[in-house]
Short mmCIF file of C-alpha atoms in Angstrom, two decimals:
data_model
loop_
_atom_site.label_atom_id
_atom_site.label_comp_id
_atom_site.label_asym_id
_atom_site.label_seq_id
_atom_site.Cartn_x
_atom_site.Cartn_y
_atom_site.Cartn_z
CA MET A 1369 -32.20 -10.00 7.98
CA ALA A 1370 -33.23 -6.88 9.92
CA LEU A 1371 -29.73 -5.71 10.83
CA HIS A 1372 -28.96 -2.05 10.11
CA LEU A 1373 -25.48 -0.59 10.53
CA TYR A 1374 -24.22 2.97 10.45
CA ASP A 1375 -22.34 3.44 7.19
CA SER A 1376 -19.56 5.99 7.61
CA LYS A 1377 -19.58 6.88 3.93
CA SER A 1378 -23.26 7.81 3.69
CA ALA A 1379 -23.40 8.92 7.35
CA ARG A 1380 -26.66 7.06 7.96
CA LEU A 1381 -28.04 3.71 9.01
CA GLN A 1382 -28.17 1.23 6.16
CA PRO A 1383 -29.67 -2.25 5.97
CA LEU A 1384 -27.14 -5.03 5.53
CA GLU A 1385 -28.01 -6.46 2.12
CA PRO A 1386 -25.30 -8.98 1.26
CA VAL A 1387 -23.72 -9.13 -2.18
CA THR A 1388 -24.25 -12.90 -2.08
CA PRO A 1389 -27.49 -14.04 -0.40
CA GLY A 1390 -26.77 -16.03 2.74
CA HIS A 1391 -23.17 -14.89 2.98
CA VAL A 1392 -21.44 -11.83 4.45
CA GLY A 1393 -17.91 -10.79 3.50
CA ILE A 1394 -16.06 -8.64 6.05
CA TYR A 1395 -12.62 -7.05 5.80
CA LEU A 1396 -11.17 -5.58 8.99
CA CYS A 1397 -7.92 -3.64 9.09
CA GLY A 1398 -5.79 -5.55 11.57
CA ALA A 1399 -2.56 -4.85 13.35
CA THR A 1400 0.62 -3.23 12.13
CA VAL A 1401 2.86 -5.51 14.16
CA GLN A 1402 5.41 -2.95 15.31
CA GLY A 1403 4.94 -3.45 19.07
CA SER A 1404 2.91 -5.13 21.79
CA PRO A 1405 -0.91 -4.92 21.70
CA HIS A 1406 -2.90 -2.76 24.09
CA VAL A 1407 -6.64 -2.47 24.67
CA GLY A 1408 -6.90 0.33 22.11
CA HIS A 1409 -5.70 -2.09 19.43
CA LEU A 1410 -8.20 -4.72 20.54
CA ARG A 1411 -11.26 -2.45 20.32
CA SER A 1412 -11.93 -3.17 16.65
CA ALA A 1413 -11.49 -6.91 16.98
CA VAL A 1414 -13.89 -7.13 19.94
CA ALA A 1415 -16.51 -4.91 18.27
CA PHE A 1416 -16.44 -6.90 15.03
CA ASP A 1417 -16.50 -10.14 16.99
CA ALA A 1418 -19.97 -9.22 18.27
CA LEU A 1419 -21.05 -8.28 14.74
CA ILE A 1420 -19.90 -11.62 13.36
CA ARG A 1421 -21.56 -13.57 16.17
CA TRP A 1422 -24.83 -11.72 15.54
CA VAL A 1423 -24.76 -12.20 11.77
CA ARG A 1424 -24.18 -15.92 12.29
CA ARG A 1425 -27.23 -16.07 14.56
CA TYR A 1426 -29.20 -15.20 11.43
CA GLY A 1427 -27.89 -18.38 9.84
CA MET A 1428 -25.51 -16.46 7.56
CA SER A 1429 -22.06 -17.74 6.66
CA VAL A 1430 -19.24 -15.24 7.13
CA THR A 1431 -15.89 -14.83 5.42
CA TYR A 1432 -13.91 -12.68 7.82
CA VAL A 1433 -10.57 -11.28 6.67
CA ARG A 1434 -8.31 -9.48 9.17
CA ASN A 1435 -4.96 -8.52 7.68
CA VAL A 1436 -1.53 -8.31 9.29
CA THR A 1437 0.73 -5.46 8.16
CA ASP A 1438 4.15 -7.04 8.61
CA ILE A 1439 6.23 -4.65 6.47
CA ASP A 1440 6.06 -0.95 7.20
CA ASP A 1441 8.26 2.07 7.90
CA LYS A 1442 7.65 1.81 11.64
CA ILE A 1443 8.52 -1.89 11.71
CA LEU A 1444 11.77 -1.25 9.88
CA THR A 1445 12.69 1.65 12.15
CA LYS A 1446 11.88 -0.05 15.45
CA SER A 1447 13.46 -3.37 14.55
CA ALA A 1448 16.67 -1.58 13.50
CA GLU A 1449 16.74 0.37 16.78
CA ALA A 1450 16.34 -2.88 18.72
CA GLY A 1451 18.93 -4.75 16.65
CA TRP A 1452 16.43 -7.29 15.37
CA GLN A 1453 15.76 -8.66 11.91
CA TRP A 1454 12.62 -6.85 10.72
CA TRP A 1455 10.78 -10.08 9.95
CA ALA A 1456 11.60 -11.53 13.38
CA TRP A 1457 10.38 -8.32 15.01
CA ALA A 1458 7.10 -8.50 13.07
CA THR A 1459 6.61 -12.19 13.86
CA ARG A 1460 7.20 -11.61 17.56
CA PHE A 1461 4.43 -9.04 17.82
CA GLU A 1462 2.07 -10.88 15.47
CA ARG A 1463 2.20 -13.74 17.97
CA GLU A 1464 1.55 -11.34 20.83
CA PHE A 1465 -1.53 -10.01 19.03
CA ASP A 1466 -2.79 -13.53 18.36
CA ALA A 1467 -2.37 -14.36 22.06
CA ALA A 1468 -4.23 -11.18 23.07
CA TYR A 1469 -7.11 -11.97 20.70
CA ALA A 1470 -7.35 -15.47 22.16
CA THR A 1471 -7.17 -14.17 25.74
CA LEU A 1472 -10.21 -11.95 25.13
CA GLY A 1473 -12.18 -14.68 23.38
CA VAL A 1474 -12.12 -13.10 19.93
CA LEU A 1475 -13.15 -15.57 17.23
CA PRO A 1476 -10.34 -16.26 14.75
CA PRO A 1477 -10.73 -14.77 11.26
CA THR A 1478 -11.36 -16.98 8.27
CA VAL A 1479 -7.96 -15.83 7.04
CA ALA A 1480 -5.31 -13.47 8.41
CA PRO A 1481 -3.24 -12.57 5.34
CA ARG A 1482 0.13 -10.88 5.68
CA ALA A 1483 1.23 -8.02 3.45
CA THR A 1484 4.50 -9.80 2.66
CA GLY A 1485 2.60 -12.89 1.52
CA HIS A 1486 0.78 -10.98 -1.22
CA ILE A 1487 3.45 -9.02 -3.05
CA PRO A 1488 2.52 -10.46 -6.52
CA GLU A 1489 -1.12 -9.38 -6.10
CA GLN A 1490 0.01 -5.90 -5.11
CA ILE A 1491 2.34 -5.60 -8.08
CA ASP A 1492 -0.48 -6.74 -10.38
CA LEU A 1493 -2.78 -4.09 -8.91
CA ILE A 1494 -0.22 -1.34 -9.53
CA ALA A 1495 0.16 -2.45 -13.15
CA ARG A 1496 -3.63 -2.40 -13.56
CA LEU A 1497 -3.82 1.13 -12.15
CA MET A 1498 -1.06 2.33 -14.45
CA GLU A 1499 -2.81 0.86 -17.48
CA ALA A 1500 -6.01 2.65 -16.43
CA GLY A 1501 -4.20 5.98 -16.16
CA HIS A 1502 -4.49 6.22 -12.37
CA ALA A 1503 -0.83 5.70 -11.47
CA TYR A 1504 2.60 6.77 -12.69
CA ALA A 1505 6.25 5.94 -12.03
CA ASP A 1506 8.84 8.62 -11.26
CA GLY A 1507 11.75 6.82 -12.93
CA GLN A 1508 13.48 6.43 -9.56
CA GLY A 1509 11.71 3.24 -8.55
CA ASN A 1510 8.66 4.88 -6.94
CA VAL A 1511 5.07 4.61 -8.19
CA TYR A 1512 2.26 6.97 -7.15
CA PHE A 1513 -1.51 7.08 -7.35
CA ASP A 1514 -2.78 10.16 -9.20
CA VAL A 1515 -5.59 11.32 -6.92
CA ARG A 1516 -6.93 13.82 -9.47
CA SER A 1517 -7.52 10.97 -11.90
CA GLN A 1518 -10.10 9.42 -9.57
CA ALA A 1519 -13.33 11.40 -9.74
CA ASP A 1520 -14.73 10.16 -6.43
CA TYR A 1521 -11.57 10.74 -4.38
CA GLY A 1522 -12.63 12.18 -1.03
CA SER A 1523 -16.13 10.69 -1.13
CA LEU A 1524 -15.55 8.33 1.80
CA THR A 1525 -14.63 11.13 4.18
CA ARG A 1526 -16.68 13.79 2.39
CA GLN A 1527 -13.69 16.05 1.72
CA LYS A 1528 -12.71 18.17 -1.26
CA LEU A 1529 -9.32 17.38 -2.75
CA ASP A 1530 -8.38 21.05 -3.00
CA ASP A 1531 -8.80 21.39 0.76
CA MET A 1532 -6.23 18.66 1.45
CA LEU A 1533 -2.52 19.22 1.98
CA SER A 1534 -1.51 15.56 1.77
CA THR A 1535 -3.06 12.11 1.46
CA GLU A 1536 -0.23 10.34 3.26
CA ASP A 1537 -0.05 9.40 6.92
CA ASP A 1538 2.63 11.45 8.70
CA ALA A 1539 4.64 8.31 9.44
CA GLN A 1540 4.82 7.47 5.72
CA ILE A 1541 6.21 10.81 4.54
CA ASP A 1542 9.89 11.23 3.69
CA GLU A 1543 11.82 13.34 1.20
CA ALA A 1544 12.78 10.45 -1.05
CA VAL A 1545 9.18 9.44 -1.63
CA GLU A 1546 7.84 12.99 -1.88
CA ALA A 1547 10.40 14.05 -4.47
CA GLY A 1548 8.85 12.28 -7.45
CA LYS A 1549 5.22 13.29 -6.94
CA ARG A 1550 3.46 15.37 -9.57
CA ASP A 1551 1.05 16.58 -6.90
CA PRO A 1552 1.84 16.55 -3.16
CA ARG A 1553 -1.54 14.92 -2.58
CA ASP A 1554 -0.67 11.83 -4.61
CA PHE A 1555 0.22 8.82 -2.49
CA ALA A 1556 2.81 6.07 -2.83
CA LEU A 1557 1.88 2.68 -4.25
CA TRP A 1558 5.46 1.38 -4.49
CA LYS A 1559 8.50 2.67 -2.62
CA ALA A 1560 11.99 2.30 -4.05
CA VAL A 1561 14.55 0.44 -1.97
CA LYS A 1562 16.74 2.62 0.27
CA PRO A 1563 20.40 1.96 1.11
CA SER A 1564 19.59 2.40 4.81
CA GLU A 1565 17.02 -0.41 4.82
CA PRO A 1566 17.66 -4.18 4.98
CA ALA A 1567 18.18 -5.79 1.58
CA ASP A 1568 15.55 -8.44 2.32
CA ALA A 1569 12.90 -5.79 3.02
CA SER A 1570 12.35 -5.26 -0.71
CA TRP A 1571 11.12 -7.19 -3.74
CA ASP A 1572 11.72 -7.08 -7.50
CA SER A 1573 9.12 -5.25 -9.56
CA PRO A 1574 8.80 -3.78 -13.09
CA TRP A 1575 9.72 -0.37 -11.58
CA GLY A 1576 12.75 -1.53 -9.64
CA ARG A 1577 13.38 -3.21 -6.34
CA GLY A 1578 11.22 -1.88 -3.50
CA ARG A 1579 8.20 -2.54 -1.32
CA PRO A 1580 4.49 -1.69 -1.34
CA GLY A 1581 3.04 1.50 0.07
CA TRP A 1582 0.94 1.10 3.20
CA HIS A 1583 -2.51 1.31 1.58
CA LEU A 1584 -1.95 -1.12 -1.27
CA GLU A 1585 -2.10 -4.38 0.67
CA CYS A 1586 -5.73 -4.00 1.79
CA SER A 1587 -7.05 -3.42 -1.73
CA ALA A 1588 -5.11 -6.39 -3.07
CA MET A 1589 -5.96 -8.77 -0.25
CA SER A 1590 -9.67 -7.89 -0.01
CA LYS A 1591 -9.92 -8.60 -3.74
CA ARG A 1592 -8.04 -11.87 -3.29
CA TYR A 1593 -10.29 -13.24 -0.53
CA LEU A 1594 -13.60 -11.39 -0.89
CA GLY A 1595 -13.81 -10.54 -4.57
CA GLU A 1596 -14.26 -7.28 -6.43
CA GLU A 1597 -17.18 -6.23 -4.23
CA PHE A 1598 -17.91 -7.24 -0.66
CA ASP A 1599 -20.23 -6.27 2.17
CA ILE A 1600 -18.40 -4.56 5.03
CA HIS A 1601 -15.03 -2.88 5.47
CA GLY A 1602 -14.16 -1.98 9.04
CA GLY A 1603 -11.51 -0.47 11.25
CA GLY A 1604 -10.75 2.26 13.72
CA ILE A 1605 -12.13 5.73 13.03
CA ASP A 1606 -8.56 7.05 12.76
CA LEU A 1607 -8.07 4.94 9.61
CA ARG A 1608 -10.82 6.65 7.62
CA PHE A 1609 -8.31 9.15 6.29
CA PRO A 1610 -6.00 8.69 4.62
CA HIS A 1611 -5.84 4.89 4.76
CA HIS A 1612 -9.40 3.92 3.89
CA GLU A 1613 -9.89 6.81 1.50
CA ASN A 1614 -6.81 5.65 -0.39
CA GLU A 1615 -7.88 2.03 -0.32
CA GLN A 1616 -11.18 2.99 -1.91
CA ALA A 1617 -9.44 5.10 -4.56
CA GLN A 1618 -7.14 2.24 -5.54
CA SER A 1619 -9.95 -0.30 -5.71
CA HIS A 1620 -12.34 1.97 -7.60
CA GLY A 1621 -9.50 2.93 -9.92
CA ALA A 1622 -9.03 -0.77 -10.67
CA GLY A 1623 -12.71 -0.99 -11.62
CA TRP A 1624 -13.84 -2.86 -8.51
CA GLY A 1625 -16.98 -2.08 -6.51
CA PHE A 1626 -15.03 -2.66 -3.27
CA ALA A 1627 -16.86 -2.17 0.06
CA ARG A 1628 -20.61 -1.65 0.06
CA MET A 1629 -20.60 -0.45 3.66
CA TRP A 1630 -17.99 1.14 5.95
CA VAL A 1631 -18.19 0.47 9.69
CA HIS A 1632 -15.79 2.32 11.99
CA ASN A 1633 -15.25 2.03 15.71
CA ALA A 1634 -14.21 4.85 18.04
CA TRP A 1635 -11.07 4.96 20.16
CA VAL A 1636 -10.18 3.88 23.65
CA THR A 1637 -9.08 7.09 25.34
CA THR A 1638 -7.35 8.05 28.57
CA LYS A 1639 -8.02 11.55 29.82
CA GLY A 1640 -9.69 12.31 26.51
CA GLU A 1641 -6.71 11.35 24.35
CA LYS A 1642 -6.46 8.36 22.03
CA MET A 1643 -4.52 5.51 23.56
CA SER A 1644 -1.15 5.29 21.78
CA LYS A 1645 2.45 4.37 22.45
CA SER A 1646 3.62 7.82 21.38
CA LEU A 1647 1.62 9.38 24.24
CA GLY A 1648 2.74 6.76 26.73
CA ASN A 1649 -0.82 6.11 27.86
CA VAL A 1650 -1.13 2.48 26.76
CA LEU A 1651 -2.56 -0.35 28.85
CA SER A 1652 -1.39 -3.77 27.77
CA VAL A 1653 -3.75 -6.73 27.82
CA GLU A 1654 -1.19 -8.67 29.87
CA THR A 1655 -1.11 -5.98 32.56
CA LEU A 1656 -4.89 -5.70 32.77
CA THR A 1657 -5.49 -9.44 32.95
CA ALA A 1658 -3.07 -9.61 35.87
CA GLU A 1659 -5.45 -7.26 37.72
CA ALA A 1660 -8.81 -8.77 36.74
CA PRO A 1661 -10.28 -11.69 34.77
CA ALA A 1662 -9.80 -11.46 31.01
CA ALA A 1663 -13.58 -11.55 30.71
CA ALA A 1664 -13.76 -8.30 32.67
CA VAL A 1665 -11.42 -6.65 30.15
CA ARG A 1666 -13.64 -7.89 27.35
CA TRP A 1667 -16.71 -6.65 29.25
CA ALA A 1668 -15.20 -3.16 29.39
CA LEU A 1669 -14.58 -3.22 25.64
CA SER A 1670 -17.86 -4.91 24.67
CA THR A 1671 -20.50 -2.99 26.57
CA VAL A 1672 -19.96 0.47 25.05
CA HIS A 1673 -21.36 1.19 21.58
CA HIS A 1674 -18.70 0.67 18.93
CA ARG A 1675 -19.08 4.24 17.65
CA SER A 1676 -18.60 5.72 21.14
CA SER A 1677 -15.20 6.26 22.71
CA ILE A 1678 -14.31 4.28 25.82
CA GLU A 1679 -12.76 6.54 28.43
CA TRP A 1680 -10.46 4.21 30.35
CA GLY A 1681 -9.85 5.32 33.91
CA PRO A 1682 -9.07 3.81 37.33
CA GLU A 1683 -12.70 2.79 37.80
CA THR A 1684 -13.16 1.11 34.38
CA LEU A 1685 -11.77 -2.32 35.14
CA PRO A 1686 -13.17 -2.67 38.69
CA ALA A 1687 -16.64 -1.74 37.41
CA ALA A 1688 -16.35 -4.26 34.58
CA ALA A 1689 -15.09 -6.94 36.98
CA ALA A 1690 -18.06 -6.31 39.29
CA ALA A 1691 -20.51 -6.58 36.38
CA TRP A 1692 -18.85 -9.78 35.20
CA ALA A 1693 -19.01 -11.24 38.71
CA LYS A 1694 -22.70 -10.36 38.89
CA VAL A 1695 -23.66 -12.16 35.68
CA SER A 1696 -21.42 -15.12 36.53
CA ALA A 1697 -23.04 -15.44 39.96
CA PHE A 1698 -26.50 -15.26 38.38
CA VAL A 1699 -25.69 -18.08 35.98
CA GLU A 1700 -24.19 -20.10 38.84
CA ARG A 1701 -27.40 -19.75 40.86
CA THR A 1702 -29.59 -20.88 37.96
CA ILE A 1703 -27.31 -23.87 37.41
CA ASP A 1704 -27.69 -24.81 41.09
CA VAL A 1705 -31.48 -24.81 40.68
CA ALA A 1706 -32.03 -26.07 37.14
CA GLY A 1707 -28.77 -27.60 35.94
CA GLU A 1708 -26.49 -26.34 33.18
CA VAL A 1709 -28.06 -25.69 29.78
CA PRO A 1710 -25.84 -27.29 27.08
CA ILE A 1711 -23.73 -24.81 25.11
CA ASP A 1712 -25.13 -26.04 21.77
CA GLU A 1713 -28.62 -25.11 22.91
CA VAL A 1714 -27.42 -21.71 24.11
CA GLN A 1715 -25.78 -20.91 20.78
CA ALA A 1716 -28.66 -22.21 18.66
CA LEU A 1717 -31.20 -19.50 19.48
CA THR A 1718 -31.99 -17.31 16.48
CA PRO A 1719 -32.83 -13.58 16.67
CA ALA A 1720 -36.50 -14.55 16.40
CA GLU A 1721 -36.17 -16.85 19.43
CA LEU A 1722 -34.30 -14.37 21.62
CA PRO A 1723 -36.17 -11.62 23.52
CA GLU A 1724 -37.64 -9.25 20.98
CA ALA A 1725 -36.17 -6.14 22.62
CA PHE A 1726 -32.68 -7.67 22.61
CA SER A 1727 -32.83 -8.53 18.92
CA ALA A 1728 -34.22 -5.10 18.11
CA ALA A 1729 -31.33 -3.47 19.96
CA MET A 1730 -28.69 -5.56 18.21
CA ASP A 1731 -30.32 -4.94 14.83
CA ASP A 1732 -30.13 -1.20 15.54
CA ASP A 1733 -26.42 -0.73 14.78
CA LEU A 1734 -25.39 -3.21 17.51
CA ASN A 1735 -26.90 -1.15 20.33
CA VAL A 1736 -25.20 -2.97 23.21
CA ALA A 1737 -26.59 -0.61 25.86
CA GLY A 1738 -30.12 -1.54 24.88
CA ALA A 1739 -29.14 -5.19 24.69
CA LEU A 1740 -27.65 -5.09 28.20
CA ALA A 1741 -30.84 -3.60 29.60
CA VAL A 1742 -32.72 -6.63 28.32
CA ILE A 1743 -30.14 -9.00 29.79
CA TYR A 1744 -30.52 -7.38 33.20
CA GLU A 1745 -34.32 -7.61 32.98
CA HIS A 1746 -34.08 -11.35 32.40
CA MET A 1747 -31.54 -11.74 35.19
CA LYS A 1748 -34.07 -10.12 37.51
CA ALA A 1749 -36.76 -12.55 36.34
CA GLY A 1750 -34.28 -15.40 36.78
CA ASN A 1751 -33.52 -14.38 40.36
CA VAL A 1752 -37.25 -14.49 41.13
CA ALA A 1753 -37.40 -17.99 39.64
CA VAL A 1754 -34.37 -19.08 41.69
CA GLU A 1755 -35.93 -17.79 44.92
CA ALA A 1756 -39.14 -19.63 44.11
CA ARG A 1757 -37.16 -22.77 43.17
CA ASP A 1758 -39.05 -22.74 39.87
CA VAL A 1759 -36.85 -25.10 37.86
CA GLU A 1760 -38.53 -24.53 34.50
CA ALA A 1761 -38.42 -20.73 34.74
CA ALA A 1762 -34.87 -20.72 36.08
CA ARG A 1763 -33.71 -22.89 33.19
CA ARG A 1764 -35.51 -20.70 30.64
CA GLU A 1765 -33.93 -17.52 32.01
CA GLN A 1766 -30.49 -19.14 32.14
CA LEU A 1767 -30.88 -20.12 28.50
CA LEU A 1768 -31.95 -16.64 27.41
CA VAL A 1769 -29.38 -14.75 29.46
CA ARG A 1770 -26.49 -16.97 28.44
CA SER A 1771 -27.57 -16.87 24.80
CA MET A 1772 -27.67 -13.06 24.84
CA LEU A 1773 -24.31 -12.90 26.62
CA ASP A 1774 -22.88 -15.32 24.05
CA VAL A 1775 -23.67 -12.81 21.30
CA LEU A 1776 -21.32 -10.45 23.16
CA GLY A 1777 -18.77 -13.22 23.60
CA LEU A 1778 -19.42 -13.32 27.36
CA ASP A 1779 -21.28 -16.52 28.25
CA PRO A 1780 -19.77 -17.45 31.64
CA VAL A 1781 -20.19 -21.17 30.95
CA SER A 1782 -18.59 -21.11 27.51
CA PRO A 1783 -15.32 -23.06 27.16
CA GLN A 1784 -13.56 -19.68 26.84
CA TRP A 1785 -14.48 -18.53 30.35
CA LYS A 1786 -15.51 -21.62 32.32
CA ASP A 1787 -11.95 -22.48 33.31
CA GLU A 1788 -11.09 -18.86 34.08
CA GLY A 1789 -13.41 -18.22 36.99
CA GLY A 1790 -16.70 -18.02 35.11
CA ALA A 1791 -19.88 -19.77 36.21
CA GLY A 1792 -19.45 -23.48 36.72
CA ALA A 1793 -15.71 -23.16 37.32
CA ASP A 1794 -13.95 -24.44 40.42
CA SER A 1795 -13.14 -20.94 41.54
CA ALA A 1796 -11.23 -20.75 44.82
CA GLN A 1797 -12.04 -17.08 45.05
CA PHE A 1798 -15.78 -17.67 44.70
CA ASP A 1799 -15.71 -20.52 47.19
CA ALA A 1800 -13.88 -18.34 49.71
CA LEU A 1801 -16.34 -15.47 49.24
CA ASP A 1802 -19.30 -17.87 49.48
CA ALA A 1803 -17.99 -19.27 52.79
CA LEU A 1804 -17.46 -15.81 54.27
CA VAL A 1805 -20.86 -14.49 53.21
CA LYS A 1806 -22.68 -17.59 54.45
CA ALA A 1807 -20.98 -17.22 57.83
CA VAL A 1808 -22.38 -13.69 58.12
CA ILE A 1809 -25.80 -14.87 56.93
CA GLU A 1810 -25.80 -17.58 59.61
CA GLU A 1811 -24.86 -15.01 62.23
CA ARG A 1812 -27.70 -12.79 60.98
CA ALA A 1813 -30.13 -15.74 61.14
CA GLN A 1814 -29.11 -16.30 64.77
CA ALA A 1815 -29.70 -12.62 65.56
CA ARG A 1816 -33.14 -12.79 63.96
CA ALA A 1817 -33.96 -15.94 65.95
CA GLU A 1818 -33.03 -14.02 69.11
CA LYS A 1819 -35.12 -11.06 67.90
CA ASP A 1820 -32.03 -8.88 67.88
CA TRP A 1821 -33.31 -6.92 64.88
CA ALA A 1822 -30.75 -4.14 65.17
CA ARG A 1823 -27.85 -6.59 64.89
CA ALA A 1824 -29.54 -8.50 62.07
CA ASP A 1825 -30.02 -5.27 60.11
CA ALA A 1826 -26.44 -4.20 60.80
CA LEU A 1827 -25.08 -7.47 59.44
CA ARG A 1828 -27.25 -7.17 56.34
CA ASP A 1829 -26.11 -3.56 55.83
CA ARG A 1830 -22.46 -4.61 56.20
CA LEU A 1831 -22.87 -7.09 53.38
CA ALA A 1832 -24.74 -4.54 51.24
CA ALA A 1833 -21.90 -2.06 51.71
CA ALA A 1834 -19.56 -4.71 50.33
CA GLY A 1835 -21.80 -5.21 47.28
CA VAL A 1836 -23.51 -8.36 48.54
CA ILE A 1837 -27.31 -8.44 48.41
CA VAL A 1838 -29.10 -10.78 50.81
CA GLU A 1839 -32.60 -11.93 49.88
CA ASP A 1840 -34.89 -13.81 52.28
CA GLY A 1841 -36.92 -16.65 50.84
CA ARG A 1842 -39.11 -19.49 51.99
CA GLU A 1843 -36.11 -21.77 52.29
CA GLY A 1844 -33.87 -19.26 53.99
CA ALA A 1845 -31.62 -16.43 52.88
CA SER A 1846 -29.59 -16.41 49.68
CA TRP A 1847 -27.07 -13.91 48.38
CA HIS A 1848 -25.81 -12.43 45.12
CA LEU A 1849 -23.54 -9.59 44.07
CA ALA A 1850 -25.14 -6.21 43.48
#
């Protein structure tokens, strides 16, 4: 396999060399289900969806683990403010996330483990760390990781421990937890129950009743489903520190190899700031899909390199919708000429069978910009074949374009998109547009027949201004979106 990915730990491109030949194990930090999902939350899932689709094109099997953090300080606080049971609050938003993933065509993970479903594994991990001298209890029901006991602490983010003030996320810091630390940079593995919290938000442990710290679940669950060492750990760039640094410390402290490679995606931003509820700049998937096809939302998230921020502005969704309409119309035209290529054939093409430049781009850290350039080149060749009514060439270009789009999760004829206005769908909107454009084309043909060239050009220019390109062929004029 020729795939190289940028490893955040080494800060360089690394070849993907699986722990187990023929198999790739991936752990992706999923949602903390404290509220409704927005496109910023979905960035990681969409980016890793393309990675998984590409790895599978190499004939590799994939075990994909995406966790659900369903017990957390924020969940307890927000559910209490709303007057909900914490577990009902978490379940509500877990379902919303699942619906959002499905709406954007994200492949389901092999397993989506919940933090609350793996308390025994987390307790066992704490005990292992204590036995190894990496953790200590404060006698008040709290247990901490001793960061100075772990020689490689800070290696993931290339920081020196003495330069750090804390290794806790701001939302996880409170006086009760801080009080028992030997060093302010130690982080909580187990938090003692508090009188202010619901009684059922805690579990029995050798150190007293309480609940796990935020970082613990990922180390325990990746070990449970992927083993002591696995191929790729992913998540948003904001999780590198402290969350992923602490995960690595726990797992290395337990004697596990943990992640061979770290892949992080950048943020979705608005006006240069990370999209977040605290800033009030969130855009929900539900709101966006009311304005444009869900595929257009996915297009906006899929066609920017995963390590580059997406600046979401007023023009983002219309531009994505126009691009989606363009590729859908292209596929529709090739189907009219050559028939629909079966989905199994589309998804069967290997990297060696796809255009060489496309595969090279995807192998280069999932370079979607380079991949899109190849897609557009083949769309151009396909349009030439359509105009020439070359059935064989039109079918070949449909196959290649759809196969490349499928790697990005955006084949217009896939079951995901076909019934939502993609190519091959009974789209009232497309039919209406087709009727209007053809009426103008007929009027233009009449003007040309009467040698009224000025009017014919004006009609063509009017369509061009609306983003409709008219092309004259041997069998008359045809149109497509710019």
